[in-house]
Coordinates of C-alpha atoms in Angstrom, one line a residue:
M279 CA -15.8 -5.5 12.2
D280 CA -19.4 -5.3 10.9
Y281 CA -20.5 -6.4 7.4
H282 CA -20.2 -2.8 6.0
E283 CA -16.7 -2.5 7.1
Q284 CA -15.7 -5.9 5.7
H285 CA -17.5 -5.1 2.5
Q286 CA -15.7 -1.6 2.2
R287 CA -12.3 -3.2 3.0
G288 CA -12.8 -5.8 0.3
K289 CA -13.6 -3.1 -2.2
N290 CA -10.5 -1.2 -1.2
A291 CA -8.4 -4.3 -1.6
V292 CA -9.6 -4.9 -5.1
K293 CA -8.9 -1.2 -6.0
A294 CA -5.5 -1.5 -4.5
I295 CA -4.6 -4.7 -6.3
R296 CA -5.8 -3.3 -9.7
Y297 CA -3.8 -0.2 -9.1
I298 CA -0.7 -2.2 -8.2
K299 CA -1.0 -4.4 -11.3
Y300 CA -1.6 -1.2 -13.5
I301 CA 1.6 0.4 -12.2
L302 CA 3.7 -2.6 -12.5
K303 CA 2.5 -3.2 -16.2
L304 CA 3.2 0.5 -16.9
C305 CA 6.8 0.2 -15.6
K306 CA 7.3 -2.9 -17.7
K307 CA 5.9 -1.1 -20.7
H308 CA 8.5 1.6 -20.3
G309 CA 11.4 -0.8 -19.8
K310 CA 11.6 -0.6 -16.1
N311 CA 11.0 -4.2 -14.6
V312 CA 10.2 -4.0 -10.9
T313 CA 11.9 -6.8 -9.2
K314 CA 11.0 -8.1 -5.7
D315 CA 14.6 -7.2 -4.4
M316 CA 14.0 -3.4 -5.3
K317 CA 12.8 -1.0 -2.6
I318 CA 9.5 0.6 -3.5
L319 CA 8.3 3.8 -1.8
D320 CA 4.7 4.4 -1.9
F321 CA 4.8 8.3 -1.4
G322 CA 1.5 9.6 -0.5
C323 CA 0.2 6.2 0.6
G324 CA -2.8 7.4 2.4
S325 CA -4.4 4.5 4.3
G326 CA -1.7 2.2 3.0
E327 CA -3.9 -0.4 1.1
A328 CA -1.5 -0.4 -1.9
T329 CA 1.6 -0.7 0.2
Y330 CA 0.1 -3.5 2.3
F331 CA -0.7 -5.6 -0.8
L332 CA 2.8 -4.9 -2.4
V333 CA 4.3 -6.4 0.7
K334 CA 1.8 -9.3 0.6
M335 CA 2.8 -9.9 -3.0
G336 CA 6.5 -10.1 -1.9
Y337 CA 7.8 -6.7 -2.7
N338 CA 10.0 -4.6 -0.4
A339 CA 7.6 -1.7 0.0
Y340 CA 7.4 1.2 2.3
G341 CA 4.5 3.6 2.8
Y342 CA 4.9 7.4 3.6
D343 CA 2.3 10.1 3.8
L344 CA 2.7 13.6 5.0
Y345 CA -0.9 14.2 6.0
Y346 CA -2.6 10.9 6.8
N347 CA -2.9 9.6 10.4
L348 CA -0.4 6.7 9.9
S349 CA -0.6 5.5 13.6
D350 CA -3.9 3.9 12.6
C351 CA -2.3 2.3 9.5
S352 CA 0.6 0.8 11.4
K353 CA -1.7 -0.8 13.9
K354 CA -3.8 -2.2 11.1
Y355 CA -1.0 -3.5 8.8
S356 CA 1.9 -4.1 11.3
E357 CA 2.7 -7.6 10.2
R358 CA 5.7 -7.2 8.0
F359 CA 6.4 -3.6 7.4
S360 CA 6.4 -0.1 8.8
F361 CA 4.9 3.1 7.9
Y362 CA 6.8 6.4 8.3
D363 CA 4.8 9.1 10.1
N364 CA 6.1 12.7 9.4
D365 CA 4.9 13.8 12.9
K366 CA 7.1 11.1 14.5
N367 CA 10.2 10.8 12.2

């Protein structure tokens, strides 16, 4: 991975983590505390950055996207979780 790819991935990570924190805060504001034993479906997960970081933060998260090539994502983030590919499932 060259410098540009590393830099872009770092920027995506920061965006994903901010997004996750915002969503969790929004849920809490509306009386819906999200606990780590709940299952979280990231529907329309795209490249899976947010799903990946939810899992890294200890949440039970799953990514699903109808149009994104998820085989690349599952190779990239295959440590602890699975992506569901509409073409394969």
